[in-house]
Amino acid sequence: GLVLLGSAIRMKRLDAIRDLWVNPTNTDEGGGLLAEGKNAFLTALAAVQLPNLSQLSMPHMRLTEGETQTLAQAVRAGNLPRLSILDLYDSGMGENVIGREGMELLMQAVVESDEGLPHLRQLDISFTAGGGGVKSLCTAVMSGKVGKLSYLNLEGSELNDEGVRGLAEVVREGQFSCLEDLNVSENDLVGKEAW
C-alpha cells in the first residue's frame, strides 16, 4: 500500500488530493515491509509537491527520528504548501515514535523554508515523544511561519518544563490568539513550578 502510494505521488497522480489518511493496519513488528513502505511514502513527499493537500493524518505510523527528518525535508522544500492539519499521533510510547529530535528537525524545517506552514491550524503529536521538542514549535510559531493554530494536542507527548515555558512565551506574545483547543494532559515530566 504505502509503496504504491509513494509511486503515485512521484508520478504526480495525486496532485488534486486534499485529505490523506495513512493508517497502517499491519504494523509489521519486524519492521521490514512497513519500514520500506514508510520510506517510499515519505521520500515521495520530500520529492514532489502536493499543492492541494490540506490534511495529512498518519496515526499510528510510529515515525522514527530518521523518518521524521524525511517529512521535514518535504516541509523545507515547500512540498506541503496548503497543509492545515497534521496528525502524527500514536497509540503508545516506544523507541519507534517521533521524539524531541524529530520534532526539532520538523520545526527547524518550517523556519528554514521559504513559506513555512502558513495554513497550519491543527497539530496533533499526542502519545509520541515529540513534546520534548515543543520549544522548537514555539520558535516556529514566533517566527511567523506557522499558521494560526486553533488545535494543539500534546497529550502524553513527554512535554517538559522547557516546552511549557515556550508555550507561555507564545501566549504572552499573543501568538496563540486563535488557539481554541490545547491538550497538555498526561505529561508527567513537567514540574509543578513550570505549571
Coordinates of N, CA, C and O in Angstrom, one line a residue:
G1 N 0.8 -1.2 0.0 CA 0.0 0.0 0.0 C 0.8 1.3 0.0 O 0.6 2.1 -0.8
L2 N 1.7 1.4 1.0 CA 2.5 2.7 1.1 C 3.5 2.8 -0.1 O 3.7 4.0 -0.5
V3 N 4.0 1.7 -0.5 CA 5.0 1.8 -1.7 C 4.2 2.3 -2.9 O 4.7 3.2 -3.7
L4 N 3.0 1.8 -3.1 CA 2.2 2.2 -4.3 C 1.8 3.6 -4.1 O 1.7 4.4 -5.1
L5 N 1.4 4.0 -2.9 CA 1.0 5.4 -2.7 C 2.2 6.4 -3.0 O 2.0 7.4 -3.7
G6 N 3.4 6.0 -2.6 CA 4.6 6.7 -2.9 C 4.8 6.9 -4.4 O 5.2 7.9 -4.9
S7 N 4.6 5.8 -5.1 CA 4.8 5.8 -6.5 C 3.8 6.7 -7.2 O 4.1 7.4 -8.1
A8 N 2.5 6.7 -6.7 CA 1.5 7.5 -7.3 C 1.8 9.0 -7.1 O 1.6 9.8 -8.0
I9 N 2.4 9.3 -5.9 CA 2.8 10.7 -5.6 C 3.9 11.1 -6.6 O 3.9 12.2 -7.2
R10 N 4.9 10.3 -6.7 CA 6.1 10.6 -7.6 C 5.6 10.8 -9.0 O 6.2 11.6 -9.8
M11 N 4.6 10.0 -9.5 CA 4.1 10.2 -10.8 C 3.1 11.3 -11.0 O 2.5 11.5 -12.1
K12 N 2.9 12.1 -9.9 CA 2.0 13.2 -9.9 C 0.6 12.8 -10.2 O -0.2 13.6 -10.8
R13 N 0.2 11.7 -9.7 CA -1.2 11.2 -9.9 C -2.1 11.7 -8.9 O -3.3 11.5 -8.9
L14 N -1.6 12.3 -7.8 CA -2.4 12.8 -6.7 C -2.3 14.3 -6.4 O -2.5 14.7 -5.3
D15 N -2.0 15.0 -7.5 CA -1.9 16.5 -7.3 C -3.2 17.1 -6.8 O -3.1 18.2 -6.1
A16 N -4.3 16.6 -7.0 CA -5.6 17.2 -6.6 C -6.0 16.8 -5.2 O -6.9 17.3 -4.7
I17 N -5.3 15.8 -4.6 CA -5.7 15.3 -3.3 C -5.7 16.4 -2.2 O -4.8 17.2 -2.2
R18 N -6.7 16.4 -1.4 CA -6.8 17.4 -0.3 C -6.6 16.7 1.0 O -6.0 17.3 1.9
D19 N -7.2 15.6 1.2 CA -7.1 14.9 2.5 C -6.5 13.5 2.3 O -6.9 12.7 1.5
L20 N -5.4 13.2 3.1 CA -4.7 12.0 3.0 C -4.6 11.4 4.4 O -3.9 11.9 5.3
W21 N -5.2 10.2 4.6 CA -5.1 9.5 5.8 C -4.3 8.2 5.6 O -4.6 7.4 4.7
V22 N -3.2 8.0 6.3 CA -2.4 6.8 6.1 C -2.3 6.2 7.5 O -1.7 6.7 8.4
N23 N -3.0 5.1 7.7 CA -3.0 4.4 8.9 C -2.8 2.9 8.7 O -3.7 2.1 8.3
P24 N -1.5 2.5 8.9 CA -1.2 1.1 8.6 C -1.9 0.1 9.5 O -2.0 0.3 10.7
T25 N -2.6 -0.9 8.9 CA -3.3 -1.9 9.7 C -2.4 -3.0 10.2 O -2.6 -3.6 11.2
N26 N -1.3 -3.2 9.5 CA -0.3 -4.2 9.9 C 1.0 -3.5 10.2 O 1.7 -3.0 9.4
T27 N 1.2 -3.4 11.5 CA 2.4 -2.7 12.0 C 3.7 -3.4 11.7 O 4.8 -2.9 11.9
D28 N 3.7 -4.7 11.3 CA 4.8 -5.4 10.9 C 6.0 -5.2 11.9 O 6.9 -4.6 11.7
E29 N 5.8 -5.8 13.1 CA 6.7 -5.6 14.2 C 8.2 -5.8 13.8 O 9.1 -5.2 14.4
G30 N 8.5 -6.7 12.9 CA 9.8 -6.9 12.4 C 10.4 -5.7 11.7 O 11.5 -5.5 11.5
G31 N 9.5 -4.8 11.2 CA 9.9 -3.6 10.6 C 10.1 -3.6 9.1 O 10.1 -2.5 8.5
G32 N 10.3 -4.7 8.5 CA 10.7 -4.8 7.1 C 9.7 -4.2 6.1 O 10.1 -3.2 5.5
L33 N 8.5 -4.7 6.0 CA 7.6 -4.2 5.0 C 7.1 -2.8 5.3 O 7.0 -1.9 4.4
L34 N 6.8 -2.6 6.6 CA 6.3 -1.3 7.0 C 7.4 -0.2 6.8 O 7.1 0.9 6.3
A35 N 8.6 -0.5 7.2 CA 9.7 0.4 7.0 C 9.9 0.8 5.6 O 10.1 2.0 5.2
E36 N 9.9 -0.2 4.7 CA 10.0 0.0 3.3 C 8.9 0.9 2.7 O 9.1 1.9 2.0
G37 N 7.7 0.6 3.2 CA 6.5 1.4 2.7 C 6.6 2.9 3.2 O 6.3 3.8 2.5
K38 N 6.9 3.0 4.5 CA 7.0 4.4 5.1 C 8.1 5.2 4.3 O 7.9 6.3 4.0
N39 N 9.2 4.5 4.1 CA 10.3 5.2 3.3 C 9.9 5.6 2.0 O 10.1 6.8 1.5
A40 N 9.2 4.7 1.2 CA 8.7 5.1 -0.1 C 7.7 6.3 -0.1 O 7.8 7.2 -0.9
F41 N 6.8 6.2 0.9 CA 5.8 7.3 1.0 C 6.5 8.6 1.4 O 6.2 9.7 0.8
L42 N 7.3 8.6 2.4 CA 7.9 9.9 2.9 C 8.9 10.5 1.9 O 8.9 11.7 1.8
T43 N 9.7 9.6 1.3 CA 10.6 10.2 0.3 C 9.9 10.8 -0.9 O 10.3 11.7 -1.5
A44 N 8.7 10.2 -1.2 CA 7.9 10.8 -2.3 C 7.4 12.2 -1.9 O 7.4 13.1 -2.7
L45 N 7.0 12.3 -0.6 CA 6.5 13.6 -0.1 C 7.7 14.6 -0.2 O 7.5 15.8 -0.5
A46 N 8.9 14.2 0.1 CA 10.1 15.0 0.1 C 10.5 15.4 -1.3 O 11.1 16.5 -1.5
A47 N 10.0 14.6 -2.3 CA 10.5 14.9 -3.7 C 9.5 15.6 -4.5 O 9.8 16.3 -5.5
V48 N 8.2 15.5 -4.2 CA 7.1 16.0 -5.1 C 6.1 16.9 -4.3 O 5.7 16.5 -3.2
Q49 N 5.8 18.0 -4.8 CA 4.8 18.9 -4.2 C 3.4 18.4 -4.3 O 3.0 17.9 -5.4
L50 N 2.7 18.4 -3.3 CA 1.2 18.1 -3.3 C 0.5 19.4 -3.0 O 0.3 19.8 -1.9
P51 N 0.2 20.2 -4.1 CA -0.2 21.6 -4.0 C -1.5 21.8 -3.3 O -1.8 22.9 -2.8
N52 N -2.4 20.8 -3.2 CA -3.7 21.0 -2.7 C -3.9 20.2 -1.3 O -5.0 20.3 -0.8
L53 N -2.9 19.5 -0.9 CA -3.1 18.7 0.3 C -3.3 19.6 1.5 O -2.4 20.4 1.9
S54 N -4.4 19.5 2.2 CA -4.7 20.3 3.4 C -4.6 19.5 4.7 O -4.4 20.0 5.7
Q55 N -4.9 18.1 4.6 CA -4.8 17.3 5.7 C -4.0 16.1 5.5 O -4.2 15.3 4.6
L56 N -3.0 15.9 6.4 CA -2.1 14.8 6.4 C -2.2 14.1 7.7 O -1.7 14.6 8.7
S57 N -2.9 13.0 7.8 CA -3.1 12.2 9.0 C -2.3 10.9 8.9 O -2.6 10.1 8.0
M58 N -1.4 10.7 9.8 CA -0.6 9.5 9.9 C -0.6 8.9 11.3 O 0.4 8.7 11.9
P59 N -1.9 8.6 11.7 CA -1.9 8.0 13.1 C -1.3 6.6 13.1 O -1.4 5.8 12.2
H60 N -0.6 6.3 14.2 CA 0.0 5.0 14.5 C 1.0 4.6 13.5 O 1.4 3.5 13.3
M61 N 1.6 5.6 12.7 CA 2.7 5.3 11.8 C 4.0 5.1 12.5 O 4.9 4.5 11.9
R62 N 4.1 5.5 13.8 CA 5.3 5.3 14.6 C 6.5 5.8 13.8 O 7.5 5.1 13.6
L63 N 6.5 7.1 13.4 CA 7.6 7.7 12.7 C 8.9 7.7 13.6 O 8.8 8.2 14.7
T64 N 10.0 7.2 13.1 CA 11.2 7.3 13.7 C 11.8 8.7 13.5 O 11.3 9.5 12.7
E65 N 12.9 8.9 14.2 CA 13.6 10.3 14.1 C 14.0 10.4 12.6 O 13.8 11.5 12.0
G66 N 14.6 9.4 12.0 CA 15.0 9.5 10.6 C 13.8 9.7 9.7 O 13.9 10.5 8.7
E67 N 12.7 9.0 9.9 CA 11.6 9.2 9.1 C 11.0 10.6 9.2 O 10.5 11.2 8.3
T68 N 11.0 11.1 10.5 CA 10.6 12.5 10.7 C 11.4 13.5 10.0 O 11.0 14.5 9.5
Q69 N 12.7 13.2 9.9 CA 13.7 14.0 9.1 C 13.3 14.1 7.6 O 13.3 15.1 7.0
T70 N 12.8 13.0 7.1 CA 12.4 12.9 5.7 C 11.1 13.8 5.5 O 11.0 14.5 4.6
L71 N 10.2 13.7 6.5 CA 9.0 14.5 6.5 C 9.4 16.0 6.5 O 8.9 16.9 5.8
A72 N 10.4 16.3 7.4 CA 10.9 17.7 7.5 C 11.5 18.2 6.1 O 11.3 19.3 5.8
Q73 N 12.1 17.3 5.3 CA 12.6 17.6 4.0 C 11.4 18.1 3.1 O 11.6 19.0 2.3
A74 N 10.3 17.4 3.2 CA 9.1 17.8 2.5 C 8.7 19.2 2.8 O 8.3 20.0 2.0
V75 N 8.7 19.5 4.1 CA 8.3 20.9 4.6 C 9.3 21.9 4.1 O 9.0 23.0 3.6
R76 N 10.6 21.6 4.3 CA 11.7 22.5 3.9 C 11.6 22.8 2.4 O 11.8 24.0 1.9
A77 N 11.2 21.8 1.6 CA 11.2 22.0 0.1 C 9.9 22.8 -0.3 O 9.8 23.1 -1.5
G78 N 9.0 23.0 0.6 CA 7.7 23.6 0.3 C 6.7 22.7 -0.4 O 5.9 23.2 -1.2
N79 N 6.8 21.4 -0.2 CA 6.0 20.4 -0.9 C 4.6 20.3 -0.3 O 3.8 19.5 -0.8
L80 N 4.4 20.9 0.9 CA 3.1 20.8 1.5 C 2.5 22.3 1.8 O 2.2 22.6 2.9
P81 N 2.4 23.1 0.7 CA 2.1 24.5 0.9 C 0.7 24.8 1.5 O 0.6 25.9 2.0
R82 N -0.2 24.0 1.4 CA -1.6 24.3 1.9 C -2.0 23.4 3.1 O -3.1 23.4 3.5
L83 N -1.0 22.8 3.7 CA -1.3 21.9 4.8 C -1.9 22.7 6.0 O -1.3 23.6 6.5
S84 N -3.1 22.2 6.4 CA -3.7 22.9 7.6 C -3.9 21.9 8.7 O -4.0 22.4 9.9
I85 N -3.8 20.6 8.5 CA -4.0 19.7 9.6 C -2.9 18.6 9.5 O -2.7 18.0 8.4
L86 N -2.1 18.5 10.5 CA -1.0 17.5 10.6 C -1.2 16.6 11.8 O -1.1 17.1 12.9
D87 N -1.6 15.4 11.6 CA -1.8 14.4 12.7 C -0.7 13.4 12.7 O -0.6 12.6 11.7
L88 N 0.1 13.4 13.7 CA 1.2 12.4 13.9 C 1.0 11.6 15.1 O 2.0 11.0 15.6
Y89 N -0.2 11.6 15.7 CA -0.4 10.9 17.0 C -0.1 9.4 16.9 O -0.2 8.8 15.8
D90 N 0.1 8.8 18.1 CA 0.4 7.4 18.1 C -0.4 6.8 19.3 O -1.0 7.5 20.1
S91 N -0.4 5.5 19.4 CA -1.2 4.8 20.4 C -0.3 4.5 21.6 O -0.8 3.9 22.5
G92 N 1.0 4.8 21.6 CA 1.8 4.4 22.7 C 3.2 4.9 22.5 O 3.6 5.2 21.5
M93 N 3.9 4.9 23.6 CA 5.3 5.3 23.6 C 6.2 4.1 23.2 O 5.8 3.0 23.2
G94 N 7.4 4.5 22.9 CA 8.4 3.4 22.5 C 9.5 4.1 21.7 O 9.6 5.3 21.5
E95 N 10.4 3.2 21.3 CA 11.6 3.8 20.6 C 11.3 4.1 19.2 O 12.1 4.8 18.6
N96 N 10.2 3.7 18.7 CA 9.9 4.0 17.2 C 8.8 5.0 17.1 O 7.9 4.9 16.2
V97 N 8.9 6.1 17.8 CA 7.9 7.2 17.7 C 8.7 8.5 17.6 O 9.8 8.6 18.1
I98 N 8.1 9.5 17.0 CA 8.7 10.8 16.9 C 9.1 11.3 18.3 O 8.3 11.2 19.2
G99 N 10.3 11.8 18.4 CA 10.8 12.3 19.7 C 11.2 13.7 19.6 O 10.9 14.5 18.6
R100 N 11.9 14.1 20.6 CA 12.4 15.5 20.7 C 13.2 15.9 19.4 O 12.9 16.9 18.8
E101 N 14.1 15.1 19.0 CA 15.0 15.4 17.9 C 14.1 15.5 16.6 O 14.3 16.4 15.8
G102 N 13.2 14.6 16.4 CA 12.3 14.6 15.2 C 11.5 15.9 15.2 O 11.4 16.5 14.1
M103 N 10.9 16.3 16.3 CA 10.1 17.5 16.4 C 11.0 18.7 16.1 O 10.6 19.6 15.4
E104 N 12.2 18.7 16.7 CA 13.1 19.9 16.4 C 13.5 19.9 14.9 O 13.5 21.0 14.4
L105 N 13.7 18.8 14.3 CA 14.1 18.8 12.9 C 12.9 19.3 12.0 O 13.1 20.1 11.1
L106 N 11.7 18.9 12.4 CA 10.5 19.3 11.7 C 10.3 20.8 11.8 O 10.0 21.5 10.8
M107 N 10.4 21.3 13.0 CA 10.1 22.7 13.2 C 11.3 23.6 12.6 O 11.0 24.7 12.2
Q108 N 12.5 23.1 12.7 CA 13.6 23.8 12.0 C 13.4 23.9 10.5 O 13.6 24.9 9.9
A109 N 12.8 22.8 9.9 CA 12.5 22.9 8.5 C 11.4 23.9 8.2 O 11.5 24.6 7.2
V110 N 10.4 24.1 9.1 CA 9.4 25.1 9.0 C 10.1 26.5 8.9 O 9.8 27.3 8.1
V111 N 10.9 26.7 9.9 CA 11.6 28.0 10.0 C 12.5 28.3 8.8 O 12.6 29.4 8.3
E112 N 13.2 27.3 8.4 CA 14.2 27.5 7.3 C 13.6 27.5 5.9 O 14.2 28.0 4.9
S113 N 12.3 27.0 5.8 CA 11.7 27.0 4.4 C 11.3 28.4 4.1 O 11.1 29.3 4.9
D114 N 11.0 28.7 2.8 CA 10.6 30.0 2.3 C 9.3 30.4 2.9 O 9.1 31.5 3.3
E115 N 8.3 29.5 2.9 CA 6.9 29.8 3.3 C 6.6 29.2 4.7 O 5.7 29.8 5.3
G116 N 7.2 28.2 5.1 CA 6.8 27.5 6.3 C 5.5 26.7 6.1 O 5.3 26.2 5.1
L117 N 4.7 26.7 7.1 CA 3.4 26.1 7.0 C 2.3 27.1 7.4 O 1.7 27.1 8.5
P118 N 2.1 28.1 6.5 CA 1.3 29.3 6.8 C -0.2 28.9 7.1 O -0.9 29.8 7.6
H119 N -0.7 27.8 6.6 CA -2.1 27.4 6.7 C -2.3 26.5 7.9 O -3.5 26.1 8.1
L120 N -1.3 26.1 8.6 CA -1.4 25.1 9.7 C -2.3 25.6 10.8 O -2.1 26.6 11.4
R121 N -3.4 24.8 11.0 CA -4.4 25.1 12.0 C -4.5 24.1 13.1 O -4.8 24.4 14.3
Q122 N -4.1 22.8 12.8 CA -4.2 21.7 13.7 C -3.0 20.9 13.7 O -2.5 20.5 12.6
L123 N -2.4 20.7 14.9 CA -1.2 19.8 15.1 C -1.5 18.8 16.2 O -1.8 19.3 17.3
D124 N -1.3 17.6 15.9 CA -1.5 16.5 17.0 C -0.3 15.6 17.0 O 0.0 14.9 16.1
I125 N 0.4 15.7 18.1 CA 1.6 14.8 18.3 C 1.3 14.0 19.6 O 2.3 13.6 20.3
S126 N 0.1 13.8 20.0 CA -0.2 13.1 21.2 C 0.3 11.7 21.2 O 0.4 11.0 20.2
F127 N 0.7 11.2 22.4 CA 1.2 9.9 22.6 C 2.4 9.5 21.7 O 2.6 8.4 21.3
T128 N 3.2 10.6 21.5 CA 4.6 10.4 20.9 C 5.5 10.9 21.9 O 5.1 11.2 23.1
A129 N 6.8 11.1 21.6 CA 7.7 11.7 22.5 C 8.1 13.1 21.9 O 9.1 13.7 22.3
G130 N 7.3 13.6 21.0 CA 7.6 14.9 20.4 C 7.4 16.1 21.3 O 7.9 17.2 21.0
G131 N 6.7 15.9 22.4 CA 6.5 17.0 23.3 C 7.8 17.6 23.9 O 7.9 18.7 24.3
G132 N 8.8 16.7 23.9 CA 10.2 17.2 24.3 C 10.8 18.2 23.4 O 11.7 18.9 23.8
G133 N 10.2 18.3 22.2 CA 10.7 19.3 21.3 C 9.7 20.5 21.0 O 9.8 21.2 20.0
V134 N 8.8 20.7 22.0 CA 7.8 21.7 21.8 C 8.4 23.1 21.8 O 7.9 24.0 21.1
K135 N 9.5 23.3 22.4 CA 10.2 24.6 22.4 C 10.5 25.0 21.0 O 10.3 26.2 20.6
S136 N 10.8 24.0 20.1 CA 11.1 24.4 18.7 C 9.8 24.7 18.0 O 9.8 25.6 17.1
L137 N 8.7 24.1 18.3 CA 7.4 24.5 17.8 C 7.1 26.0 18.2 O 6.7 26.8 17.3
C138 N 7.4 26.3 19.4 CA 7.2 27.7 19.8 C 8.0 28.7 19.0 O 7.6 29.8 18.7
T139 N 9.3 28.3 18.8 CA 10.2 29.2 18.0 C 9.6 29.3 16.6 O 9.6 30.4 16.0
A140 N 9.0 28.2 16.0 CA 8.5 28.3 14.7 C 7.2 29.2 14.6 O 7.0 30.0 13.7
V141 N 6.4 29.1 15.7 CA 5.2 30.0 15.8 C 5.6 31.4 15.9 O 5.1 32.3 15.2
M142 N 6.6 31.7 16.7 CA 7.1 33.1 16.9 C 7.8 33.6 15.6 O 7.8 34.8 15.4
S143 N 8.3 32.8 14.8 CA 8.9 33.2 13.5 C 7.8 33.7 12.5 O 8.2 34.3 11.5
G144 N 6.6 33.4 12.7 CA 5.5 33.7 11.8 C 5.3 32.8 10.7 O 4.6 33.0 9.7
K145 N 6.0 31.6 10.7 CA 5.9 30.7 9.6 C 5.0 29.5 9.9 O 5.0 28.5 9.1
V146 N 4.3 29.6 11.0 CA 3.2 28.6 11.3 C 1.9 29.4 11.3 O 1.8 30.4 11.9
G147 N 0.9 28.8 10.7 CA -0.4 29.4 10.7 C -1.0 29.6 12.0 O -0.4 29.3 13.1
K148 N -2.1 30.1 12.1 CA -2.8 30.4 13.3 C -3.4 29.1 13.9 O -4.5 28.7 13.6
L149 N -2.6 28.5 14.8 CA -3.1 27.2 15.3 C -4.3 27.4 16.2 O -4.4 28.3 17.0
S150 N -5.3 26.6 15.9 CA -6.6 26.6 16.7 C -6.7 25.3 17.5 O -7.4 25.3 18.5
Y151 N -5.9 24.3 17.2 CA -5.9 23.0 17.9 C -4.5 22.5 18.0 O -3.8 22.3 17.0
L152 N -4.1 22.2 19.3 CA -2.8 21.7 19.5 C -2.9 20.6 20.6 O -3.3 20.9 21.7
N153 N -2.6 19.4 20.2 CA -2.8 18.2 21.1 C -1.4 17.7 21.4 O -0.7 17.1 20.6
L154 N -1.0 17.9 22.7 CA 0.3 17.4 23.2 C 0.1 16.4 24.3 O 1.0 16.1 25.1
E155 N -1.1 15.8 24.4 CA -1.4 14.8 25.4 C -0.4 13.6 25.4 O -0.1 13.0 24.4
G156 N 0.2 13.3 26.6 CA 1.1 12.2 26.7 C 2.3 12.2 25.8 O 2.7 11.2 25.3
S157 N 2.8 13.4 25.5 CA 3.9 13.6 24.5 C 5.3 13.9 25.1 O 6.2 14.3 24.4
E158 N 5.4 13.6 26.4 CA 6.7 13.9 27.1 C 7.0 15.4 27.1 O 8.2 15.8 27.0
L159 N 6.0 16.2 27.1 CA 6.2 17.7 27.3 C 7.0 17.9 28.6 O 6.7 17.2 29.6
N160 N 7.9 18.9 28.5 CA 8.7 19.1 29.7 C 8.6 20.6 30.1 O 7.9 21.4 29.5
D161 N 9.4 21.0 31.1 CA 9.4 22.3 31.7 C 9.7 23.4 30.6 O 9.1 24.4 30.5
E162 N 10.7 23.1 29.8 CA 11.2 24.0 28.7 C 10.0 24.2 27.7 O 9.8 25.3 27.3
G163 N 9.3 23.2 27.4 CA 8.2 23.3 26.4 C 7.1 24.1 27.0 O 6.5 25.0 26.3
V164 N 6.8 23.9 28.3 CA 5.7 24.7 28.9 C 6.1 26.2 29.0 O 5.3 27.1 28.7
R165 N 7.4 26.5 29.3 CA 7.8 27.9 29.3 C 7.7 28.5 27.9 O 7.4 29.6 27.7
G166 N 8.1 27.7 26.9 CA 7.9 28.1 25.5 C 6.5 28.5 25.1 O 6.2 29.5 24.5
L167 N 5.6 27.6 25.5 CA 4.1 27.8 25.3 C 3.7 29.1 26.0 O 2.9 29.9 25.4
A168 N 4.1 29.3 27.2 CA 3.8 30.5 27.9 C 4.3 31.8 27.2 O 3.6 32.8 27.2
E169 N 5.5 31.7 26.7 CA 6.0 32.8 26.0 C 5.2 33.2 24.7 O 4.9 34.3 24.4
V170 N 4.8 32.1 24.0 CA 4.0 32.3 22.8 C 2.6 33.0 23.2 O 2.2 33.9 22.5
V171 N 2.1 32.5 24.3 CA 0.8 33.1 24.8 C 1.1 34.6 25.2 O 0.3 35.5 24.8
R172 N 2.1 34.9 25.9 CA 2.5 36.3 26.3 C 2.6 37.2 25.1 O 2.2 38.3 25.1
E173 N 3.2 36.6 24.0 CA 3.4 37.4 22.8 C 2.1 37.5 21.9 O 2.2 38.1 20.8
G174 N 1.1 36.9 22.3 CA -0.2 37.0 21.6 C -0.2 36.1 20.3 O -1.1 36.3 19.4
Q175 N 0.7 35.1 20.2 CA 0.8 34.3 19.0 C -0.2 33.1 19.0 O -0.3 32.4 18.0
F176 N -0.9 32.9 20.1 CA -1.9 31.8 20.2 C -3.3 32.4 20.3 O -4.2 31.8 20.9
S177 N -3.5 33.6 19.7 CA -4.8 34.2 19.9 C -5.9 33.4 19.2 O -7.1 33.6 19.6
C178 N -5.6 32.5 18.3 CA -6.7 31.7 17.7 C -6.8 30.3 18.3 O -7.7 29.5 17.9
L179 N -6.0 30.0 19.3 CA -6.0 28.7 19.9 C -7.2 28.4 20.6 O -7.6 29.2 21.6
E180 N -8.0 27.4 20.2 CA -9.3 27.1 20.9 C -9.2 25.8 21.7 O -9.9 25.6 22.6
D181 N -8.3 24.9 21.3 CA -8.2 23.6 22.0 C -6.7 23.3 22.2 O -6.0 23.0 21.2
L182 N -6.3 23.2 23.4 CA -5.0 22.9 23.8 C -5.0 21.7 24.8 O -5.7 21.9 25.9
N183 N -4.4 20.6 24.5 CA -4.4 19.4 25.4 C -3.0 19.2 25.8 O -2.1 18.8 25.0
V184 N -2.7 19.4 27.1 CA -1.3 19.1 27.7 C -1.4 18.1 28.8 O -0.5 18.0 29.6
S185 N -2.5 17.3 28.8 CA -2.6 16.3 29.9 C -1.7 15.2 29.7 O -1.1 14.9 28.7
E186 N -1.5 14.4 30.8 CA -0.7 13.2 30.9 C 0.7 13.4 30.5 O 1.3 12.7 29.7
N187 N 1.3 14.5 31.0 CA 2.7 14.8 30.8 C 3.4 15.0 32.1 O 3.5 16.0 32.7
D188 N 3.9 13.8 32.6 CA 4.5 13.8 33.9 C 5.9 14.4 34.1 O 6.4 14.5 35.2
L189 N 6.5 14.7 33.0 CA 7.8 15.3 33.0 C 7.8 16.8 33.4 O 8.9 17.4 33.6
V190 N 6.6 17.4 33.4 CA 6.5 18.8 33.7 C 6.5 19.0 35.2 O 5.6 18.4 35.9
G191 N 7.4 19.8 35.8 CA 7.4 20.0 37.2 C 6.3 21.0 37.6 O 5.8 21.8 36.8
K192 N 6.0 20.9 38.9 CA 4.9 21.8 39.4 C 5.2 23.3 39.2 O 4.3 24.0 39.0
E193 N 6.5 23.6 39.4 CA 6.8 25.1 39.2 C 6.6 25.6 37.8 O 6.4 26.8 37.6
A194 N 6.7 24.7 36.8 CA 6.5 25.1 35.4 C 5.1 25.4 35.1 O 4.8 26.3 34.3
W195 N 4.2 24.7 35.8 CA 2.7 25.0 35.6 C 2.4 26.3 36.2 O 1.5 27.0 35.8

